[in-house]
mmCIF file of C-alpha atoms and ligand atoms in Angstrom:
data_model
loop_
_atom_site.group_PDB
_atom_site.id
_atom_site.type_symbol
_atom_site.label_atom_id
_atom_site.label_comp_id
_atom_site.label_asym_id
_atom_site.label_seq_id
_atom_site.Cartn_x
_atom_site.Cartn_y
_atom_site.Cartn_z
ATOM 1 C CA MET Y 1 -47.570 -39.211 -13.966
ATOM 2 C CA LYS Y 2 -45.905 -36.750 -16.336
ATOM 3 C CA LYS Y 3 -45.614 -34.306 -13.457
ATOM 4 C CA ARG Y 4 -43.942 -36.886 -11.230
ATOM 5 C CA LEU Y 5 -41.487 -37.859 -13.987
ATOM 6 C CA TRP Y 6 -40.644 -34.179 -14.493
ATOM 7 C CA ALA Y 7 -40.075 -33.748 -10.738
ATOM 8 C CA VAL Y 8 -37.715 -36.761 -10.631
ATOM 9 C CA LEU Y 9 -35.811 -35.533 -13.708
ATOM 10 C CA SER Y 10 -35.523 -32.051 -12.184
ATOM 11 C CA ALA Y 11 -34.205 -33.486 -8.927
ATOM 12 C CA VAL Y 12 -31.608 -35.579 -10.796
ATOM 13 C CA CYS Y 13 -30.527 -32.518 -12.824
ATOM 14 C CA LEU Y 14 -30.309 -30.404 -9.655
ATOM 15 C CA LEU Y 15 -28.167 -33.034 -7.939
ATOM 16 C CA PHE Y 16 -25.943 -33.302 -10.998
ATOM 17 C CA PHE Y 17 -25.404 -29.574 -11.428
ATOM 18 C CA SER Y 18 -25.044 -28.791 -7.719
ATOM 19 C CA GLY Y 19 -22.605 -31.708 -7.544
ATOM 20 C CA ALA Y 20 -20.627 -30.168 -10.374
ATOM 21 C CA ALA Y 21 -20.520 -26.787 -8.631
ATOM 22 C CA LEU Y 22 -19.712 -28.143 -5.167
ATOM 23 C CA ARG Y 23 -17.413 -31.109 -5.596
ATOM 24 C CA ALA Y 24 -16.624 -32.801 -2.297
ATOM 25 C CA SER Y 25 -12.920 -32.273 -2.999
ATOM 26 C CA ASP Y 26 -13.490 -28.489 -2.980
ATOM 27 C CA TYR Y 27 -14.530 -28.442 0.689
ATOM 28 C CA PRO Y 28 -13.299 -27.536 3.129
ATOM 29 C CA LYS Y 29 -11.276 -24.843 1.305
ATOM 30 C CA ARG Y 30 -7.752 -24.723 2.741
ATOM 31 C CA VAL Y 31 -6.845 -21.111 3.515
ATOM 32 C CA ILE Y 32 -4.031 -18.946 4.804
ATOM 33 C CA PHE Y 33 -5.193 -15.652 6.365
ATOM 34 C CA ASP Y 34 -2.631 -12.870 5.894
ATOM 35 C CA THR Y 35 -3.768 -9.791 7.809
ATOM 36 C CA ASP Y 36 -2.744 -6.517 9.456
ATOM 37 C CA ILE Y 37 -4.922 -7.466 12.409
ATOM 38 C CA GLY Y 38 -5.117 -4.664 14.969
ATOM 39 C CA SER Y 39 -4.832 -1.793 12.495
ATOM 40 C CA ASP Y 40 -8.627 -1.787 12.350
ATOM 41 C CA VAL Y 41 -11.300 -3.930 13.946
ATOM 42 C CA ASP Y 42 -12.500 -5.633 10.753
ATOM 43 C CA ASP Y 43 -9.541 -8.042 10.491
ATOM 44 C CA GLY Y 44 -10.652 -9.624 13.782
ATOM 45 C CA LEU Y 45 -14.211 -9.785 12.473
ATOM 46 C CA ALA Y 46 -12.913 -11.440 9.288
ATOM 47 C CA LEU Y 47 -11.022 -14.006 11.399
ATOM 48 C CA SER Y 48 -14.242 -14.662 13.362
ATOM 49 C CA LEU Y 49 -16.057 -15.181 10.051
ATOM 50 C CA ILE Y 50 -13.348 -17.659 8.956
ATOM 51 C CA HIS Y 51 -13.858 -19.577 12.222
ATOM 52 C CA ALA Y 52 -17.605 -19.690 11.552
ATOM 53 C CA LEU Y 53 -16.939 -21.049 8.047
ATOM 54 C CA MET Y 54 -14.602 -23.598 9.640
ATOM 55 C CA SER Y 55 -17.327 -24.670 12.096
ATOM 56 C CA ARG Y 56 -19.654 -25.123 9.094
ATOM 57 C CA GLY Y 57 -17.068 -27.379 7.383
ATOM 58 C CA GLU Y 58 -16.452 -24.926 4.546
ATOM 59 C CA VAL Y 59 -12.921 -23.782 5.407
ATOM 60 C CA GLU Y 60 -9.787 -25.190 6.985
ATOM 61 C CA LEU Y 61 -7.582 -22.406 8.385
ATOM 62 C CA LEU Y 62 -3.932 -23.482 8.018
ATOM 63 C CA ALA Y 63 -2.192 -20.386 9.425
ATOM 64 C CA VAL Y 64 -2.669 -16.726 10.325
ATOM 65 C CA THR Y 65 0.192 -14.447 9.280
ATOM 66 C CA SER Y 66 0.262 -10.813 10.353
ATOM 67 C CA THR Y 67 1.984 -7.924 8.639
ATOM 68 C CA ASN Y 68 1.297 -5.708 11.651
ATOM 69 C CA GLY Y 69 4.355 -6.203 13.859
ATOM 70 C CA SER Y 70 2.669 -5.264 17.156
ATOM 71 C CA PRO Y 71 3.456 -7.655 20.048
ATOM 72 C CA LEU Y 72 -0.259 -7.535 20.853
ATOM 73 C CA VAL Y 73 -1.063 -9.378 17.612
ATOM 74 C CA PRO Y 74 -0.041 -12.942 18.626
ATOM 75 C CA ARG Y 75 -1.797 -12.571 21.982
ATOM 76 C CA TYR Y 76 -5.042 -11.247 20.443
ATOM 77 C CA THR Y 77 -4.976 -13.770 17.575
ATOM 78 C CA ARG Y 78 -4.345 -16.747 19.853
ATOM 79 C CA MET Y 79 -7.151 -15.586 22.156
ATOM 80 C CA LEU Y 80 -9.516 -15.422 19.189
ATOM 81 C CA ASN Y 81 -8.432 -18.820 17.821
ATOM 82 C CA ALA Y 82 -8.656 -20.347 21.302
ATOM 83 C CA TYR Y 83 -12.152 -18.941 21.832
ATOM 84 C CA PHE Y 84 -13.238 -21.068 18.868
ATOM 85 C CA GLY Y 85 -11.394 -24.096 20.287
ATOM 86 C CA ARG Y 86 -8.445 -23.864 17.866
ATOM 87 C CA PRO Y 87 -5.486 -22.483 19.868
ATOM 88 C CA GLU Y 88 -3.024 -24.603 17.862
ATOM 89 C CA ILE Y 89 -3.426 -22.676 14.583
ATOM 90 C CA PRO Y 90 0.077 -21.345 13.791
ATOM 91 C CA ILE Y 91 0.617 -17.578 13.918
ATOM 92 C CA GLY Y 92 3.276 -15.869 11.795
ATOM 93 C CA MET Y 93 4.807 -12.443 12.378
ATOM 94 C CA PRO Y 94 7.028 -10.411 10.052
ATOM 95 C CA ARG Y 95 10.720 -10.143 10.835
ATOM 96 C CA GLN Y 96 11.423 -6.396 10.495
ATOM 97 C CA PRO Y 97 7.798 -5.295 9.997
ATOM 98 C CA ALA Y 98 6.950 -2.397 7.695
ATOM 99 C CA GLN Y 99 4.399 -1.148 10.265
ATOM 100 C CA VAL Y 100 3.615 -1.612 13.966
ATOM 101 C CA MET Y 101 0.091 -0.653 15.049
ATOM 102 C CA ASP Y 102 -0.979 -1.234 18.652
ATOM 103 C CA GLY Y 103 -4.765 -1.105 18.374
ATOM 104 C CA ASN Y 104 -5.767 -0.659 22.009
ATOM 105 C CA PHE Y 105 -8.947 -2.687 21.464
ATOM 106 C CA MET Y 106 -6.704 -5.768 21.054
ATOM 107 C CA ARG Y 107 -5.239 -5.320 24.551
ATOM 108 C CA LEU Y 108 -8.627 -4.595 26.152
ATOM 109 C CA THR Y 109 -10.331 -7.564 24.460
ATOM 110 C CA ALA Y 110 -7.480 -9.955 25.275
ATOM 111 C CA ASP Y 111 -7.470 -8.724 28.909
ATOM 112 C CA GLU Y 112 -11.180 -9.497 29.102
ATOM 113 C CA LEU Y 113 -11.344 -12.832 27.290
ATOM 114 C CA GLU Y 114 -7.925 -14.481 27.493
ATOM 115 C CA VAL Y 115 -8.557 -16.119 30.863
ATOM 116 C CA LEU Y 116 -11.824 -17.568 29.580
ATOM 117 C CA SER Y 117 -10.504 -18.754 26.198
ATOM 118 C CA VAL Y 118 -6.888 -19.829 26.559
ATOM 119 C CA PRO Y 119 -6.392 -22.965 28.677
ATOM 120 C CA ASP Y 120 -3.094 -21.691 30.143
ATOM 121 C CA PRO Y 121 -2.253 -18.076 29.223
ATOM 122 C CA SER Y 122 1.206 -18.444 30.790
ATOM 123 C CA VAL Y 123 2.273 -20.845 28.001
ATOM 124 C CA PRO Y 124 4.319 -18.853 25.442
ATOM 125 C CA ILE Y 125 2.426 -17.900 22.293
ATOM 126 C CA PRO Y 126 3.661 -19.938 19.299
ATOM 127 C CA ALA Y 127 4.334 -17.019 16.942
ATOM 128 C CA GLU Y 128 7.051 -17.592 14.366
ATOM 129 C CA ASP Y 129 8.657 -15.842 11.423
ATOM 130 C CA ALA Y 130 5.939 -15.458 8.771
ATOM 131 C CA VAL Y 131 7.836 -16.398 5.579
ATOM 132 C CA PRO Y 132 9.245 -19.774 6.777
ATOM 133 C CA LEU Y 133 5.780 -20.569 8.168
ATOM 134 C CA LEU Y 134 4.132 -19.754 4.818
ATOM 135 C CA ARG Y 135 6.724 -21.849 2.965
ATOM 136 C CA ARG Y 136 6.258 -24.800 5.332
ATOM 137 C CA VAL Y 137 2.448 -24.721 5.069
ATOM 138 C CA LEU Y 138 2.564 -24.512 1.274
ATOM 139 C CA ALA Y 139 5.256 -27.169 0.881
ATOM 140 C CA SER Y 140 3.213 -29.656 2.918
ATOM 141 C CA SER Y 141 -0.033 -28.998 0.971
ATOM 142 C CA PRO Y 142 -1.340 -30.860 -2.077
ATOM 143 C CA ASP Y 143 -0.994 -29.048 -5.406
ATOM 144 C CA LYS Y 144 -3.507 -26.226 -6.089
ATOM 145 C CA SER Y 145 -5.180 -26.818 -2.724
ATOM 146 C CA VAL Y 146 -4.604 -23.527 -0.858
ATOM 147 C CA SER Y 147 -6.318 -20.149 -1.252
ATOM 148 C CA ILE Y 148 -4.578 -17.134 0.277
ATOM 149 C CA LEU Y 149 -6.691 -14.338 1.781
ATOM 150 C CA MET Y 150 -4.964 -10.977 2.260
ATOM 151 C CA THR Y 151 -6.621 -8.206 4.285
ATOM 152 C CA GLY Y 152 -3.572 -6.108 5.175
ATOM 153 C CA PHE Y 153 -0.554 -4.691 3.410
ATOM 154 C CA ALA Y 154 1.529 -6.997 1.257
ATOM 155 C CA THR Y 155 4.830 -7.298 3.217
ATOM 156 C CA ASN Y 156 4.585 -11.035 3.955
ATOM 157 C CA LEU Y 157 3.346 -12.073 0.522
ATOM 158 C CA ALA Y 158 5.997 -10.031 -1.310
ATOM 159 C CA ARG Y 159 8.708 -11.618 0.875
ATOM 160 C CA LEU Y 160 7.208 -15.076 0.250
ATOM 161 C CA LEU Y 161 7.315 -14.372 -3.489
ATOM 162 C CA ASP Y 162 11.018 -13.422 -3.204
ATOM 163 C CA SER Y 163 11.996 -16.348 -0.944
ATOM 164 C CA SER Y 164 14.599 -18.873 -2.107
ATOM 165 C CA ALA Y 165 14.690 -22.663 -2.005
ATOM 166 C CA ASP Y 166 15.384 -23.969 1.504
ATOM 167 C CA GLU Y 167 15.269 -27.131 3.594
ATOM 168 C CA VAL Y 168 11.442 -27.388 3.378
ATOM 169 C CA SER Y 169 11.212 -27.062 -0.420
ATOM 170 C CA PRO Y 170 13.523 -26.899 -3.440
ATOM 171 C CA LEU Y 171 11.040 -24.445 -5.013
ATOM 172 C CA THR Y 172 11.383 -20.667 -4.940
ATOM 173 C CA GLY Y 173 8.550 -18.715 -3.330
ATOM 174 C CA LYS Y 174 7.024 -17.907 -6.714
ATOM 175 C CA GLU Y 175 7.181 -21.561 -7.793
ATOM 176 C CA LEU Y 176 5.636 -22.700 -4.497
ATOM 177 C CA ILE Y 177 2.745 -20.245 -4.881
ATOM 178 C CA ALA Y 178 2.179 -21.337 -8.493
ATOM 179 C CA GLN Y 179 2.222 -25.022 -7.571
ATOM 180 C CA LYS Y 180 0.300 -25.039 -4.283
ATOM 181 C CA THR Y 181 -2.265 -22.225 -4.457
ATOM 182 C CA ASP Y 182 -5.249 -21.682 -6.703
ATOM 183 C CA LEU Y 183 -6.371 -18.143 -5.822
ATOM 184 C CA LEU Y 184 -5.435 -14.957 -3.975
ATOM 185 C CA VAL Y 185 -8.274 -12.766 -2.694
ATOM 186 C CA VAL Y 186 -7.090 -9.300 -1.675
ATOM 187 C CA MET Y 187 -8.532 -6.241 -0.015
ATOM 188 C CA ALA Y 188 -6.373 -3.473 -1.451
ATOM 189 C CA GLY Y 189 -6.574 -0.561 -3.829
ATOM 190 C CA ALA Y 190 -9.487 1.454 -5.144
ATOM 191 C CA PHE Y 191 -10.971 0.990 -8.588
ATOM 192 C CA HIS Y 192 -14.247 2.914 -8.655
ATOM 193 C CA ASP Y 193 -15.614 6.188 -7.282
ATOM 194 C CA ARG Y 194 -12.256 7.467 -5.974
ATOM 195 C CA PRO Y 195 -10.047 10.301 -7.254
ATOM 196 C CA ALA Y 196 -7.104 9.136 -9.393
ATOM 197 C CA GLU Y 197 -4.590 10.374 -6.773
ATOM 198 C CA TYR Y 198 -6.175 8.309 -3.956
ATOM 199 C CA VAL Y 199 -3.789 5.819 -2.274
ATOM 200 C CA GLU Y 200 -5.530 3.085 -0.310
ATOM 201 C CA ASN Y 201 -4.056 2.102 3.105
ATOM 202 C CA ASN Y 202 -3.141 -1.527 2.325
ATOM 203 C CA ILE Y 203 -1.013 -0.213 -0.527
ATOM 204 C CA ARG Y 204 0.243 2.933 1.267
ATOM 205 C CA PHE Y 205 1.702 1.036 4.263
ATOM 206 C CA ASP Y 206 4.076 -0.954 2.008
ATOM 207 C CA ILE Y 207 3.916 0.334 -1.561
ATOM 208 C CA GLU Y 208 6.902 -1.674 -2.851
ATOM 209 C CA ALA Y 209 5.435 -4.925 -1.516
ATOM 210 C CA ALA Y 210 2.038 -4.189 -3.100
ATOM 211 C CA ARG Y 211 3.749 -3.460 -6.439
ATOM 212 C CA ARG Y 212 5.718 -6.702 -6.225
ATOM 213 C CA VAL Y 213 2.565 -8.772 -5.605
ATOM 214 C CA ALA Y 214 0.591 -6.953 -8.331
ATOM 215 C CA GLN Y 215 3.390 -7.445 -10.864
ATOM 216 C CA ASP Y 216 4.447 -11.011 -10.223
ATOM 217 C CA TRP Y 217 1.795 -13.057 -8.382
ATOM 218 C CA PRO Y 218 1.557 -16.250 -10.458
ATOM 219 C CA VAL Y 219 -2.108 -17.321 -9.931
ATOM 220 C CA PRO Y 220 -5.483 -15.565 -10.374
ATOM 221 C CA VAL Y 221 -6.218 -12.624 -8.053
ATOM 222 C CA ILE Y 222 -9.581 -11.193 -6.991
ATOM 223 C CA TRP Y 223 -9.291 -7.546 -5.855
ATOM 224 C CA GLU Y 224 -11.692 -5.946 -3.410
ATOM 225 C CA GLY Y 225 -11.198 -2.204 -3.718
ATOM 226 C CA HIS Y 226 -11.812 0.302 -0.944
ATOM 227 C CA GLU Y 227 -15.179 1.228 -2.449
ATOM 228 C CA ILE Y 228 -16.730 -2.170 -1.605
ATOM 229 C CA GLY Y 229 -16.376 -2.059 2.195
ATOM 230 C CA THR Y 230 -17.486 1.558 2.471
ATOM 231 C CA ARG Y 231 -20.929 0.356 1.346
ATOM 232 C CA LEU Y 232 -20.960 -2.425 3.953
ATOM 233 C CA LEU Y 233 -21.447 -0.795 7.353
ATOM 234 C CA PHE Y 234 -22.553 -1.978 10.782
ATOM 235 C CA SER Y 235 -23.556 0.549 13.446
ATOM 236 C CA GLN Y 236 -23.041 -0.209 17.142
ATOM 237 C CA GLU Y 237 -26.822 -0.586 17.471
ATOM 238 C CA GLN Y 238 -26.915 -3.166 14.630
ATOM 239 C CA LEU Y 239 -24.056 -5.045 16.279
ATOM 240 C CA ARG Y 240 -25.860 -5.038 19.615
ATOM 241 C CA ARG Y 241 -28.866 -6.692 17.943
ATOM 242 C CA ILE Y 242 -26.718 -9.178 15.971
ATOM 243 C CA PHE Y 243 -24.927 -10.335 19.120
ATOM 244 C CA VAL Y 244 -27.941 -10.278 21.419
ATOM 245 C CA MET Y 245 -27.613 -14.067 21.972
ATOM 246 C CA SER Y 246 -23.805 -14.139 22.033
ATOM 247 C CA ALA Y 247 -22.563 -10.889 23.618
ATOM 248 C CA ASP Y 248 -19.466 -12.613 25.062
ATOM 249 C CA MET Y 249 -17.926 -13.217 21.619
ATOM 250 C CA PRO Y 250 -14.522 -11.611 20.877
ATOM 251 C CA ALA Y 251 -15.896 -9.995 17.697
ATOM 252 C CA TYR Y 252 -18.527 -8.073 19.655
ATOM 253 C CA ILE Y 253 -16.280 -7.176 22.575
ATOM 254 C CA SER Y 254 -13.609 -5.942 20.132
ATOM 255 C CA CYS Y 255 -16.187 -3.682 18.436
ATOM 256 C CA CYS Y 256 -17.347 -2.313 21.817
ATOM 257 C CA HIS Y 257 -13.740 -1.461 22.776
ATOM 258 C CA TYR Y 258 -13.074 -0.063 19.303
ATOM 259 C CA GLY Y 259 -15.905 2.326 19.998
ATOM 260 C CA PHE Y 260 -16.540 3.848 16.573
ATOM 261 C CA PRO Y 261 -20.251 4.509 15.927
ATOM 262 C CA GLN Y 262 -20.020 2.818 12.519
ATOM 263 C CA MET Y 263 -17.688 0.163 11.170
ATOM 264 C CA ALA Y 264 -16.903 -0.456 7.491
ATOM 265 C CA LEU Y 265 -16.489 -4.171 6.844
ATOM 266 C CA TRP Y 266 -13.833 -4.295 4.131
ATOM 267 C CA ASP Y 267 -11.993 -7.385 5.370
ATOM 268 C CA LEU Y 268 -15.031 -9.642 5.844
ATOM 269 C CA VAL Y 269 -15.606 -9.540 2.093
ATOM 270 C CA VAL Y 270 -12.382 -11.483 1.438
ATOM 271 C CA PRO Y 271 -13.203 -14.815 3.180
ATOM 272 C CA PHE Y 272 -16.901 -14.393 2.423
ATOM 273 C CA TYR Y 273 -16.166 -14.054 -1.312
ATOM 274 C CA LEU Y 274 -14.139 -17.281 -1.270
ATOM 275 C CA ILE Y 275 -17.116 -19.372 -0.135
ATOM 276 C CA PHE Y 276 -20.011 -17.274 -1.448
ATOM 277 C CA PRO Y 277 -18.745 -15.724 -4.723
ATOM 278 C CA ASP Y 278 -22.264 -15.525 -6.150
ATOM 279 C CA TYR Y 279 -23.115 -12.634 -3.799
ATOM 280 C CA PHE Y 280 -20.824 -10.440 -5.912
ATOM 281 C CA ARG Y 281 -20.415 -9.292 -9.493
ATOM 282 C CA LEU Y 282 -16.936 -9.198 -11.024
ATOM 283 C CA SER Y 283 -15.240 -7.120 -13.686
ATOM 284 C CA GLU Y 284 -14.029 -8.707 -16.891
ATOM 285 C CA PRO Y 285 -10.495 -10.193 -16.729
ATOM 286 C CA GLY Y 286 -7.639 -7.699 -16.700
ATOM 287 C CA ARG Y 287 -4.630 -6.462 -14.835
ATOM 288 C CA VAL Y 288 -4.213 -4.290 -11.730
ATOM 289 C CA ILE Y 289 -1.405 -1.747 -12.045
ATOM 290 C CA ILE Y 290 0.109 -0.178 -8.894
ATOM 291 C CA ARG Y 291 2.330 2.828 -9.577
ATOM 292 C CA LYS Y 292 5.367 4.032 -7.634
ATOM 293 C CA ASP Y 293 3.263 6.655 -5.824
ATOM 294 C CA GLY Y 294 0.790 3.966 -4.670
ATOM 295 C CA THR Y 295 -2.056 4.966 -6.982
ATOM 296 C CA CYS Y 296 -3.604 2.079 -8.854
ATOM 297 C CA SER Y 297 -5.922 1.227 -11.698
ATOM 298 C CA PHE Y 298 -7.470 -1.750 -13.447
ATOM 299 C CA ARG Y 299 -6.995 -2.343 -17.171
ATOM 300 C CA ALA Y 300 -9.192 -4.866 -19.002
ATOM 301 C CA GLU Y 301 -7.085 -7.472 -20.798
ATOM 302 C CA GLU Y 302 -8.026 -10.684 -22.565
ATOM 303 C CA ASN Y 303 -7.090 -13.670 -20.353
ATOM 304 C CA GLY Y 304 -5.863 -11.234 -17.665
ATOM 305 C CA ARG Y 305 -4.924 -12.669 -14.273
ATOM 306 C CA ASP Y 306 -7.065 -10.264 -12.221
ATOM 307 C CA ARG Y 307 -10.703 -9.435 -11.654
ATOM 308 C CA CYS Y 308 -12.139 -6.682 -9.446
ATOM 309 C CA ILE Y 309 -15.278 -6.997 -7.347
ATOM 310 C CA LEU Y 310 -17.791 -4.474 -8.704
ATOM 311 C CA PRO Y 311 -19.406 -1.968 -6.311
ATOM 312 C CA VAL Y 312 -22.389 -3.486 -4.503
ATOM 313 C CA THR Y 313 -25.913 -2.136 -4.945
ATOM 314 C CA ASP Y 314 -28.102 -1.316 -1.925
ATOM 315 C CA GLU Y 315 -29.942 -4.607 -2.398
ATOM 316 C CA GLU Y 316 -26.705 -6.622 -2.608
ATOM 317 C CA SER Y 317 -25.326 -4.788 0.410
ATOM 318 C CA ALA Y 318 -28.410 -5.701 2.485
ATOM 319 C CA ARG Y 319 -28.051 -9.394 1.592
ATOM 320 C CA ILE Y 320 -24.314 -9.471 2.320
ATOM 321 C CA LEU Y 321 -24.723 -7.692 5.688
ATOM 322 C CA GLU Y 322 -27.448 -10.146 6.682
ATOM 323 C CA ALA Y 323 -25.085 -13.064 5.963
ATOM 324 C CA PHE Y 324 -22.165 -11.346 7.766
ATOM 325 C CA GLY Y 325 -24.364 -10.933 10.856
ATOM 326 C CA TRP Y 326 -25.340 -14.604 10.963
ATOM 327 C CA LEU Y 327 -21.770 -15.787 10.462
ATOM 328 C CA ILE Y 328 -19.876 -13.538 12.889
ATOM 329 C CA SER Y 329 -22.352 -14.238 15.697
ATOM 330 C CA LEU Y 330 -22.216 -18.026 15.247
ATOM 331 C CA PRO Y 331 -20.980 -19.386 18.591
ATOM 332 C CA PRO Y 332 -18.141 -21.933 18.620
ATOM 333 C CA LYS Y 333 -18.905 -25.643 18.599
ATOM 334 C CA ARG Y 334 -18.412 -26.849 22.191
HETATM 335 CA CA1 LIG M 401 -7.035 -5.053 7.459
#
């Protein structure tokens, strides 16, 4: 009898505490994905992972904004969204991009899959100017309801921060971010195991924008440094096994066209962290400093806005890769 009572009490406690951790109002998490998709293959994999989280009811993707100004980006992104049955997700592009990178794997993958995924490829792709799109999405969202995920350089987010009041909102960009978002998760910088003069790509491609975001972003920021993704690798052989039941997925076909024997999975960490933070260990609170030459460092500070993801151990890496594999090979709901 005692045992049964204990079991009932334990179940009630479990329900209570899990309910506290996972309030219904927290899910699905509303996200904006800001990316330099096409510069490397892992942005597309990260977008596939977001779609899997969306199919599981954990995420609602409000918009994809690219900092890569390549004309291939809207075509590739729409193909990927359409493959998962969501061709209507708005796509934003930077006016006067800081960088244009035509990853050929985008063209090859779109050539192969567009006809199968997009109902009518002749319909113009609804890509629009990124900053007005970001402002519109934020202005129409409830307070503190949006998390922003950044896996490219910071051009769009710095311009959003500097944007003025307009017809969609009387708030400045900084006020909108403070009112409507709760968290920014960023892949940028390097905080462990790298020489002090190292400049990470997502900072190097637009140093001023990265400095602006690091200095003035008004809500908490989680930083994934370069050292995290370099310990999260898939080989082509691992990918072949992961996608054995779903070899027609854009993520797999993109990796085949990309052709590198090994892929580091920096950008997947960003959406994965948002939903599964317990897979990672974080630094104490502090502040990320980005210098004029693009080098950066983290300084511990009481009540600091920032935290860095700590380098993953071999055991943590194995668990995270296992979860990545399941998520990116999850077929769309038909
Ligand atoms: Ca990226």
